[in-house]
Amino acid sequence: MTTAVTSEDLTSSGTRLNAAYAVCRAIARREAKNFYYAFVALPEPRRNAICAIYAFMRQADDLADNESLPRDERRRRLDSWLADWRGVCHGGDSSDLVFIAVRDAVERYDIPLSLLDELVAGVTMDLDRSSIASCPIHSAPFAEWVGNHDALDQGTIGNQPPDTYATFDDLYRYCYLVASVVGLVCIRIFGYKDPRAEKLAEETGIAFQLTNILRDVAEDAARSRVYLPLEDLALHGVSLASLLSRTPAAPPTANECALLAAIAQRAEEFYRSAEELLPLIDRESRPALWVLVSIYHGLLKRIERADYDVFSIRASVPMPQKLAILAVGITRIGWARLFA
């Protein structure tokens, strides 16, 4: 026996979905900072979908990053949250309106659920690294590097070893999960036909995350996290202990400048992929991607112009510059629609 769907059912469902997207837009507006300027430059249906994905990502990241709780408890809560999401994916209901919006976006833009699984895997990497011995990312290169250089300051990092990445390949995997996957989801919402867009979106995500890593070196070190590859530290004569215990706001040493410059150069190379990606995206979505790339690349340029002093002050793109970039992006939307 089938149950007829009434107009009231459809109205109620539509109202709830509208409310769900409104919640996601509010989260994005409050939290997204650089991303939100790009969201504004999208047509409304795509903007709603992007905001839903951002809200989903924000929830996962907040659960994983809540340092007021032990790692095991954060992991338990994240697993419970993920189980609820998977229930929604299989047709279940949820009081979490973010899940309702994300499910609609996934169906509307044919986003593979595997990409969202990878996104969650990225934010859980730190939770799953409870000891050097159990973590392939720390593994032998970490122990050897620490053994050949300054001993770790246990008073600074406490009982847990710092979160580190032995090689750039290790760091690339982390950047892929937390940033490139977001890019691969976004291009499905933006629209594209050329399969080359997928690799270019992956590499654009790497550029963005390397920029974030450079900006946050001091803040991350204060939380016993060093995302600069240990092999690069060794190459430039910078000890892990010196990063973890450096004097707050002290300017970078010559060796630290050289280290950060090398990471910035890698980021610059990946930004070339962003330039190649732009023309492969649907015309009406290109202004949004252009805004995002311009803001992030502008942030990297500010770090470079500051001679890599990310310790004295946290680098950021000033609001007037962001608004100017957005204004150009909105103008581009008009041209895109005019010639569509």
XYZ file of C-alpha atoms in Angstrom:
340
model
C 0.000 0.000 0.000
C 1.405 3.393 -0.953
C 0.797 6.652 0.849
C -0.093 9.642 -1.286
C 2.129 12.694 -0.899
C -0.027 15.747 -0.249
C 0.714 19.360 -1.076
C 1.007 19.959 2.670
C 3.736 17.315 2.880
C 5.641 18.981 0.054
C 5.219 22.434 1.601
C 6.384 21.167 4.981
C 9.383 19.411 3.409
C 10.286 22.508 1.407
C 9.984 24.750 4.448
C 12.258 22.478 6.465
C 14.814 22.360 3.662
C 14.760 26.154 3.394
C 15.310 26.347 7.153
C 18.166 23.854 6.870
C 19.915 25.916 4.224
C 19.357 29.069 6.285
C 21.164 27.433 9.211
C 24.073 26.528 6.929
C 24.263 30.027 5.475
C 24.386 31.465 9.006
C 27.243 29.116 9.959
C 29.160 30.018 6.811
C 28.599 33.744 7.301
C 29.803 33.530 10.911
C 32.749 31.163 10.474
C 33.915 30.949 6.875
C 35.874 34.217 6.668
C 37.784 33.944 3.358
C 35.463 31.292 1.957
C 32.294 33.302 2.501
C 33.399 36.064 0.131
C 33.542 33.470 -2.623
C 30.162 32.019 -1.628
C 28.518 35.427 -2.128
C 29.668 35.393 -5.751
C 27.711 32.197 -6.532
C 24.133 31.905 -7.842
C 21.771 31.102 -4.944
C 21.271 27.332 -5.473
C 25.013 26.721 -5.715
C 25.650 29.122 -2.832
C 23.248 27.149 -0.645
C 24.984 23.873 -1.500
C 28.455 25.273 -0.803
C 27.290 26.676 2.531
C 25.861 23.259 3.445
C 29.166 21.537 2.701
C 31.026 24.186 4.678
C 28.685 23.757 7.675
C 29.191 19.974 7.533
C 32.964 20.453 7.463
C 32.762 22.975 10.328
C 30.829 20.539 12.510
C 33.365 17.760 11.951
C 36.304 20.088 12.562
C 34.810 21.524 15.760
C 34.217 18.042 17.166
C 37.763 16.936 16.336
C 39.401 20.147 17.571
C 37.675 20.543 20.941
C 40.789 20.446 23.100
C 38.751 20.709 26.309
C 38.036 16.996 25.801
C 40.464 14.030 25.686
C 41.183 12.659 22.228
C 39.292 9.434 22.934
C 36.139 11.347 23.859
C 36.435 13.572 20.795
C 36.796 10.457 18.658
C 33.728 8.889 20.294
C 31.598 11.975 19.696
C 32.793 12.266 16.105
C 31.979 8.589 15.472
C 28.471 9.132 16.863
C 28.022 12.226 14.684
C 29.229 10.286 11.632
C 26.821 7.414 12.369
C 23.939 9.915 12.487
C 25.039 11.364 9.136
C 25.195 7.935 7.519
C 21.691 7.235 8.795
C 20.482 10.386 7.039
C 22.267 9.277 3.856
C 20.196 6.087 3.904
C 16.912 7.950 4.170
C 16.704 8.458 7.920
C 15.535 11.630 9.589
C 17.591 13.901 11.800
C 17.123 16.870 14.076
C 20.404 18.212 12.674
C 19.343 20.582 9.908
C 22.876 20.686 8.513
C 22.541 16.997 7.598
C 19.216 17.699 5.865
C 20.797 20.434 3.737
C 23.900 18.378 2.920
C 21.813 15.399 1.825
C 19.908 17.649 -0.578
C 23.158 19.158 -1.922
C 24.670 15.690 -2.395
C 21.651 14.537 -4.385
C 21.283 17.773 -6.344
C 24.920 17.953 -7.486
C 25.764 14.246 -7.575
C 28.508 14.524 -4.942
C 30.073 11.124 -4.122
C 29.597 10.251 -0.453
C 33.147 8.888 -0.502
C 34.424 12.475 -0.763
C 32.629 13.442 2.448
C 34.065 10.341 4.126
C 37.538 11.483 3.094
C 36.839 14.964 4.426
C 35.964 13.518 7.839
C 39.038 11.284 7.673
C 41.146 14.411 7.307
C 39.883 16.086 10.455
C 40.328 12.867 12.446
C 44.010 12.415 11.538
C 45.201 14.280 14.629
C 42.866 12.235 16.843
C 44.247 8.974 15.524
C 47.885 9.891 16.190
C 48.220 9.177 19.893
C 51.832 8.005 19.865
C 54.912 7.982 17.674
C 55.026 4.206 17.605
C 51.449 3.795 16.381
C 51.601 6.464 13.709
C 53.236 5.896 10.322
C 53.423 9.654 9.867
C 55.728 9.963 12.881
C 57.486 6.602 12.417
C 61.243 6.125 12.003
C 62.108 9.439 10.285
C 60.584 11.356 13.208
C 62.532 9.384 15.824
C 65.752 9.622 13.850
C 65.391 13.371 13.302
C 64.673 14.057 16.957
C 67.545 11.808 17.951
C 70.002 13.666 15.720
C 68.910 17.146 16.792
C 67.727 18.916 19.928
C 65.783 16.815 22.380
C 62.102 17.643 22.676
C 61.122 19.996 25.439
C 58.649 17.801 27.305
C 57.653 20.758 29.460
C 56.378 22.460 26.339
C 54.545 19.594 24.697
C 53.367 17.700 27.772
C 52.999 13.941 27.779
C 51.915 13.641 24.155
C 54.470 13.897 21.348
C 53.849 16.794 18.951
C 51.819 16.210 15.811
C 54.279 16.223 12.918
C 54.768 15.033 9.345
C 58.024 13.378 8.385
C 58.003 14.173 4.658
C 56.204 16.415 2.204
C 54.465 13.332 0.808
C 52.996 12.741 4.279
C 51.907 16.375 4.493
C 50.421 16.221 0.980
C 48.153 13.373 2.096
C 46.938 15.455 5.039
C 46.393 18.513 2.819
C 44.520 16.348 0.320
C 42.086 15.141 2.979
C 41.401 18.501 4.641
C 41.577 20.807 1.597
C 41.727 19.046 -1.768
C 38.653 16.974 -0.963
C 36.785 20.211 -0.297
C 37.892 21.404 -3.736
C 36.713 18.183 -5.375
C 33.303 18.641 -3.736
C 33.177 22.321 -4.729
C 33.846 21.744 -8.423
C 30.876 19.385 -8.551
C 28.752 22.256 -7.287
C 30.505 24.774 -9.538
C 30.059 22.513 -12.565
C 32.682 21.228 -15.010
C 32.949 18.862 -17.976
C 36.683 18.462 -18.542
C 38.072 15.669 -16.300
C 41.358 17.590 -15.990
C 39.511 19.835 -13.535
C 39.698 17.164 -10.825
C 43.493 17.030 -10.546
C 43.695 20.811 -10.832
C 41.133 21.196 -8.035
C 43.162 18.797 -5.900
C 46.311 20.862 -6.400
C 44.463 24.136 -5.796
C 43.416 22.730 -2.430
C 47.063 21.959 -1.660
C 47.960 25.586 -2.429
C 45.273 26.859 -0.057
C 46.283 24.530 2.771
C 49.996 25.315 2.459
C 49.014 28.988 2.725
C 47.047 28.229 5.890
C 49.984 26.267 7.324
C 52.369 29.166 6.735
C 49.977 31.671 8.297
C 49.411 29.483 11.378
C 52.951 28.271 12.145
C 53.132 30.074 15.507
C 49.584 29.230 16.556
C 49.994 25.558 15.637
C 53.338 25.254 17.432
C 51.695 26.598 20.589
C 49.301 23.634 20.307
C 52.163 21.146 19.745
C 51.438 20.854 16.042
C 54.125 21.357 13.418
C 52.861 20.897 9.877
C 56.155 21.861 8.246
C 57.730 18.566 7.116
C 60.530 17.345 9.375
C 62.706 16.660 6.333
C 62.422 20.363 5.435
C 63.278 21.423 8.988
C 66.420 19.299 8.815
C 67.340 20.626 5.362
C 67.181 24.241 6.598
C 68.781 23.658 10.001
C 65.667 24.387 12.067
C 65.089 22.164 15.081
C 61.665 20.932 16.069
C 62.314 21.946 19.669
C 63.113 25.518 18.640
C 59.743 25.865 16.904
C 57.869 24.400 19.858
C 59.567 26.566 22.453
C 60.389 29.795 20.591
C 59.837 33.145 22.299
C 56.365 34.499 21.433
C 56.405 37.206 18.725
C 60.161 36.875 18.186
C 61.045 37.546 14.516
C 62.098 34.562 12.413
C 65.715 33.526 12.186
C 67.461 33.358 8.826
C 67.051 29.585 8.804
C 63.347 29.844 9.628
C 62.884 32.372 6.825
C 64.547 30.004 4.361
C 62.330 27.137 5.568
C 59.128 29.136 5.194
C 60.234 30.488 1.814
C 60.670 26.929 0.553
C 57.117 26.030 1.624
C 55.815 29.247 0.023
C 57.541 28.343 -3.242
C 55.762 24.981 -3.240
C 52.474 26.794 -2.689
C 53.195 29.178 -5.581
C 53.701 26.208 -7.878
C 50.324 24.771 -6.888
C 48.600 28.128 -7.460
C 49.416 27.674 -11.143
C 46.901 24.828 -11.102
C 44.261 27.267 -9.863
C 44.877 29.449 -12.916
C 44.444 26.431 -15.192
C 41.299 25.336 -13.337
C 39.368 28.595 -13.735
C 38.472 28.276 -17.445
C 37.337 24.661 -16.933
C 34.619 25.649 -14.439
C 31.084 26.575 -15.553
C 31.005 30.218 -16.571
C 28.583 31.387 -13.859
C 30.742 29.801 -11.114
C 34.102 31.143 -12.268
C 33.779 34.482 -10.425
C 33.372 32.643 -7.089
C 36.459 30.529 -7.664
C 38.369 33.609 -8.844
C 37.450 35.439 -5.605
C 38.600 32.513 -3.479
C 41.894 32.087 -5.319
C 42.559 35.837 -5.263
C 42.037 36.077 -1.501
C 44.145 33.030 -0.656
C 46.926 33.906 -3.074
C 46.803 37.458 -1.730
C 47.343 36.056 1.755
C 50.422 34.157 0.586
C 51.767 37.313 -1.095
C 51.365 39.228 2.178
C 53.360 36.547 4.007
C 56.078 36.776 1.375
C 56.190 40.591 1.524
C 56.508 40.388 5.320
C 59.701 38.347 4.839
C 57.916 35.333 6.337
C 57.448 36.901 9.747
C 54.377 34.897 10.745
C 55.398 35.066 14.406
C 55.056 38.765 15.253
C 51.576 39.117 13.759
C 49.085 36.754 12.157
C 48.924 37.471 8.437
C 45.547 38.323 6.922
C 44.052 40.032 3.894
C 42.568 43.387 5.007
C 38.803 43.791 4.750
C 38.998 46.601 2.129
C 41.075 44.336 -0.122
C 38.611 41.461 0.308
C 35.704 43.744 -0.526
C 37.535 45.054 -3.593
C 38.136 41.472 -4.771
C 34.474 40.631 -4.146
C 33.376 43.703 -6.114
C 35.388 42.522 -9.108
C 33.920 39.048 -8.674
C 30.361 40.405 -8.668
C 31.146 42.407 -11.807
C 32.374 39.211 -13.413
C 29.062 37.539 -12.511
C 27.249 40.230 -14.489
C 29.465 39.672 -17.510
C 29.096 35.896 -17.218
C 25.292 36.174 -17.230
C 25.325 38.707 -20.048
C 27.286 36.408 -22.336
C 25.820 33.089 -21.133
